[in-house]
PDB file of C-alpha atoms in Angstrom:
ATOM      1  CA  MET N   1      16.969  -4.908 -10.189  1.00 92.00           C
ATOM      2  CA  LEU N   2      16.058  -7.481  -7.457  1.00 95.00           C
ATOM      3  CA  ASN N   3      13.379  -5.278  -5.902  1.00 94.00           C
ATOM      4  CA  TYR N   4      12.124  -4.597  -9.172  1.00 95.00           C
ATOM      5  CA  TYR N   5      11.685  -7.969 -10.188  1.00 94.00           C
ATOM      6  CA  GLY N   6      10.419  -8.948  -6.696  1.00 96.00           C
ATOM      7  CA  TYR N   7       7.892  -6.186  -6.684  1.00 96.00           C
ATOM      8  CA  MET N   8       6.510  -7.015  -9.830  1.00 96.00           C
ATOM      9  CA  LEU N   9       6.007 -10.640  -8.910  1.00 96.00           C
ATOM     10  CA  GLY N  10       4.450  -9.790  -6.117  1.00 95.00           C
ATOM     11  CA  ASP N  11       2.140  -7.044  -7.640  1.00 94.00           C
ATOM     12  CA  LEU N  12       0.725  -9.762 -10.076  1.00 95.00           C
ATOM     13  CA  GLY N  13       0.361 -12.201  -6.940  1.00 95.00           C
ATOM     14  CA  ILE N  14       2.609 -14.946  -8.868  1.00 96.00           C
ATOM     15  CA  ARG N  15       5.524 -16.685  -7.431  1.00 97.00           C
ATOM     16  CA  LEU N  16       5.292 -15.154  -4.099  1.00 97.00           C
ATOM     17  CA  GLU N  17       7.931 -17.118  -2.184  1.00 97.00           C
ATOM     18  CA  GLU N  18      10.199 -15.821  -5.157  1.00 97.00           C
ATOM     19  CA  ALA N  19       9.549 -12.433  -5.011  1.00 97.00           C
ATOM     20  CA  GLN N  20       9.697 -12.267  -1.109  1.00 97.00           C
ATOM     21  CA  SER N  21      13.152 -13.565  -1.510  1.00 97.00           C
ATOM     22  CA  LEU N  22      14.211 -11.295  -4.122  1.00 97.00           C
ATOM     23  CA  VAL N  23      13.070  -8.240  -2.078  1.00 98.00           C
ATOM     24  CA  GLN N  24      14.810  -9.622   0.897  1.00 97.00           C
ATOM     25  CA  ARG N  25      18.022  -9.923  -1.267  1.00 97.00           C
ATOM     26  CA  ALA N  26      17.743  -6.124  -1.933  1.00 98.00           C
ATOM     27  CA  LEU N  27      17.288  -5.341   1.841  1.00 97.00           C
ATOM     28  CA  ALA N  28      19.941  -7.149   2.583  1.00 98.00           C
ATOM     29  CA  GLU N  29      22.190  -4.956   0.286  1.00 97.00           C
ATOM     30  CA  ASP N  30      20.560  -1.783   1.440  1.00 97.00           C
ATOM     31  CA  PRO N  31      18.216  -2.263   4.467  1.00 95.00           C
ATOM     32  CA  TYR N  32      17.189   1.081   4.990  1.00 94.00           C
ATOM     33  CA  ASN N  33      15.685   1.864   1.662  1.00 97.00           C
ATOM     34  CA  GLY N  34      12.191   2.778   2.087  1.00 97.00           C
ATOM     35  CA  ALA N  35      11.415   1.326  -1.521  1.00 97.00           C
ATOM     36  CA  TYR N  36      12.672  -2.153  -0.959  1.00 98.00           C
ATOM     37  CA  LEU N  37      10.911  -2.271   2.337  1.00 98.00           C
ATOM     38  CA  ASP N  38       7.585  -1.234   0.745  1.00 98.00           C
ATOM     39  CA  SER N  39       7.972  -3.816  -2.003  1.00 98.00           C
ATOM     40  CA  LEU N  40       8.317  -6.382   1.145  1.00 98.00           C
ATOM     41  CA  GLY N  41       5.711  -5.223   2.917  1.00 98.00           C
ATOM     42  CA  TRP N  42       3.184  -5.347  -0.388  1.00 97.00           C
ATOM     43  CA  VAL N  43       4.396  -9.119  -1.077  1.00 98.00           C
ATOM     44  CA  TYR N  44       3.457  -9.805   2.563  1.00 98.00           C
ATOM     45  CA  TYR N  45       0.041  -8.370   1.605  1.00 98.00           C
ATOM     46  CA  LYS N  46      -0.330 -10.587  -1.341  1.00 97.00           C
ATOM     47  CA  GLU N  47       0.796 -13.159   0.831  1.00 97.00           C
ATOM     48  CA  ASN N  48      -2.084 -12.504   3.167  1.00 97.00           C
ATOM     49  CA  LYS N  49       0.332 -11.824   6.123  1.00 98.00           C
ATOM     50  CA  LEU N  50      -1.190  -8.654   7.276  1.00 98.00           C
ATOM     51  CA  ALA N  51       0.744  -8.203  10.615  1.00 98.00           C
ATOM     52  CA  ASP N  52       3.973  -8.421   8.547  1.00 98.00           C
ATOM     53  CA  ALA N  53       2.763  -6.095   5.990  1.00 98.00           C
ATOM     54  CA  GLU N  54       1.637  -3.569   8.340  1.00 98.00           C
ATOM     55  CA  ALA N  55       4.804  -3.681  10.420  1.00 98.00           C
ATOM     56  CA  THR N  56       6.933  -3.535   7.005  1.00 98.00           C
ATOM     57  CA  LEU N  57       4.772  -0.817   5.452  1.00 98.00           C
ATOM     58  CA  ARG N  58       5.181   1.569   8.420  1.00 98.00           C
ATOM     59  CA  LYS N  59       8.792   1.096   8.455  1.00 98.00           C
ATOM     60  CA  ALA N  60       8.911   1.975   5.086  1.00 98.00           C
ATOM     61  CA  LEU N  61       6.909   5.136   5.641  1.00 98.00           C
ATOM     62  CA  GLU N  62       9.458   5.772   8.491  1.00 97.00           C
ATOM     63  CA  ARG N  63      11.995   5.986   5.669  1.00 96.00           C
ATOM     64  CA  ASP N  64      10.051   7.761   3.577  1.00 95.00           C
ATOM     65  CA  SER N  65       6.437   9.616   4.733  1.00 96.00           C
ATOM     66  CA  HIS N  66       6.138  11.306   1.340  1.00 96.00           C
ATOM     67  CA  ASP N  67       5.435   8.235  -0.839  1.00 97.00           C
ATOM     68  CA  PRO N  68       2.153   8.470  -1.982  1.00 97.00           C
ATOM     69  CA  THR N  69       2.263   4.347  -3.175  1.00 97.00           C
ATOM     70  CA  MET N  70       3.187   3.618   0.166  1.00 98.00           C
ATOM     71  CA  HIS N  71       0.438   5.236   1.936  1.00 98.00           C
ATOM     72  CA  SER N  72      -1.877   3.465  -0.492  1.00 98.00           C
ATOM     73  CA  HIS N  73      -0.644   0.100   0.385  1.00 98.00           C
ATOM     74  CA  LEU N  74      -0.945   0.722   4.071  1.00 98.00           C
ATOM     75  CA  GLY N  75      -4.313   1.896   3.168  1.00 98.00           C
ATOM     76  CA  ASP N  76      -4.904  -1.511   1.547  1.00 98.00           C
ATOM     77  CA  VAL N  77      -3.539  -3.522   4.673  1.00 98.00           C
ATOM     78  CA  TYR N  78      -5.790  -1.641   6.885  1.00 98.00           C
ATOM     79  CA  ALA N  79      -9.057  -2.421   4.777  1.00 96.00           C
ATOM     80  CA  LYS N  80      -8.136  -5.845   4.213  1.00 97.00           C
ATOM     81  CA  SER N  81      -7.771  -6.098   8.423  1.00 97.00           C
ATOM     82  CA  GLY N  82     -11.406  -4.342   8.602  1.00 94.00           C
ATOM     83  CA  ARG N  83      -9.795  -1.279  10.054  1.00 95.00           C
ATOM     84  CA  HIS N  84     -11.721   1.216   7.295  1.00 93.00           C
ATOM     85  CA  GLU N  85     -11.427   3.978   9.147  1.00 93.00           C
ATOM     86  CA  LEU N  86      -7.354   3.813   9.157  1.00 96.00           C
ATOM     87  CA  ALA N  87      -7.606   2.579   5.468  1.00 96.00           C
ATOM     88  CA  ALA N  88      -9.651   5.869   4.730  1.00 96.00           C
ATOM     89  CA  ALA N  89      -6.663   8.110   6.423  1.00 96.00           C
ATOM     90  CA  GLU N  90      -3.822   6.448   4.438  1.00 97.00           C
ATOM     91  CA  TRP N  91      -5.647   6.582   1.059  1.00 98.00           C
ATOM     92  CA  VAL N  92      -6.259  10.639   2.027  1.00 97.00           C
ATOM     93  CA  LYS N  93      -2.690  11.116   2.676  1.00 97.00           C
ATOM     94  CA  SER N  94      -1.842   9.311  -0.637  1.00 97.00           C
ATOM     95  CA  LEU N  95      -3.767  11.735  -2.634  1.00 97.00           C
ATOM     96  CA  ALA N  96      -2.177  14.460  -0.744  1.00 97.00           C
ATOM     97  CA  GLU N  97       0.823  13.338  -1.643  1.00 97.00           C
ATOM     98  CA  TRP N  98       0.223  12.920  -5.131  1.00 96.00           C
ATOM     99  CA  LYS N  99      -0.679  16.264  -4.921  1.00 95.00           C
ATOM    100  CA  ARG N 100       3.175  16.899  -3.981  1.00 94.00           C
ATOM    101  CA  VAL N 101       4.942  15.396  -6.783  1.00 91.00           C
ATOM    102  CA  LEU N 102       5.996  16.811  -9.651  1.00 89.00           C
ATOM    103  CA  PRO N 103       3.640  16.519 -12.704  1.00 89.00           C
ATOM    104  CA  ALA N 104       5.723  14.582 -14.688  1.00 91.00           C
ATOM    105  CA  ASP N 105       6.255  11.884 -11.862  1.00 91.00           C
ATOM    106  CA  VAL N 106       2.074  11.797 -11.385  1.00 92.00           C
ATOM    107  CA  GLU N 107       0.603   8.263 -12.218  1.00 94.00           C
ATOM    108  CA  PRO N 108      -2.694   8.950 -13.377  1.00 95.00           C
ATOM    109  CA  GLU N 109      -4.107   5.546 -12.872  1.00 95.00           C
ATOM    110  CA  LYS N 110      -2.944   5.248  -9.481  1.00 95.00           C
ATOM    111  CA  VAL N 111      -4.491   8.535  -8.279  1.00 96.00           C
ATOM    112  CA  ALA N 112      -7.549   7.555  -9.643  1.00 96.00           C
ATOM    113  CA  GLU N 113      -7.371   3.746  -8.222  1.00 96.00           C
ATOM    114  CA  VAL N 114      -7.059   5.835  -4.646  1.00 97.00           C
ATOM    115  CA  GLU N 115      -9.800   8.397  -5.176  1.00 96.00           C
ATOM    116  CA  LYS N 116     -12.065   5.232  -6.055  1.00 96.00           C
ATOM    117  CA  LYS N 117     -11.314   3.839  -2.590  1.00 96.00           C
ATOM    118  CA  VAL N 118     -11.275   6.962  -0.898  1.00 94.00           C
ATOM    119  CA  SER N 119     -14.969   7.495  -2.395  1.00 94.00           C
ATOM    120  CA  GLN N 120     -15.901   4.080  -1.734  1.00 93.00           C
ATOM    121  CA  SER N 121     -15.020   4.147   2.369  1.00 89.00           C
ATOM    122  CA  LYS N 122     -16.913   7.645   2.216  1.00 84.00           C
ATOM    123  CA  ARG N 123     -20.175   5.555   1.386  1.00 87.00           C
ATOM    124  CA  ARG N 124     -19.265   3.059   3.771  1.00 83.00           C
ATOM    125  CA  VAL N 125     -19.224   5.481   6.369  1.00 77.00           C
ATOM    126  CA  ALA N 126     -22.047   6.860   5.161  1.00 80.00           C
ATOM    127  CA  GLN N 127     -24.098   3.562   4.990  1.00 83.00           C
ATOM    128  CA  GLN N 128     -23.082   2.730   8.673  1.00 79.00           C
ATOM    129  CA  SER N 129     -23.966   5.887  10.001  1.00 75.00           C
ATOM    130  CA  VAL N 130     -27.639   5.464   9.011  1.00 71.00           C
ATOM    131  CA  PRO N 131     -29.863   4.217  12.144  1.00 67.00           C
ATOM    132  CA  ASP N 132     -31.369   0.685  11.218  1.00 60.00           C
ATOM    133  CA  THR N 133     -34.649   1.960  11.300  1.00 57.00           C
ATOM    134  CA  ALA N 134     -34.253   4.030   8.350  1.00 54.00           C
ATOM    135  CA  LYS N 135     -32.629   1.430   6.451  1.00 53.00           C
ATOM    136  CA  PRO N 136     -34.958  -0.804   4.229  1.00 55.00           C
TER     137      PRO N 136
END
């Protein structure tokens, strides 16, 4: 319950100190829980603590390398850090993991969001590969 509430606050971007505290309390009870680590990493992301977010999300993925949301979150951290190729790679992994989950567990809105990010990153790469002389 602590993790869920903390994640919801963090995801909304409100009361981030409280969100961090709640998730840290959940982690104190279960320090190896990948979902809790993901929540903390996401709160760090919302606080713009990108180094902490990356380290925590990498730890979460060590616990559960097949979680599509964790890959998406790490991709978002990379994108915000300006590491767009790494971001795209994580989003592609996220989509691959969404294809592996049971149909009842698929969250179509999250899949659509990740597909949009992958599409935008492909456009960005294509635009960057166009020589300057060809640009208007």
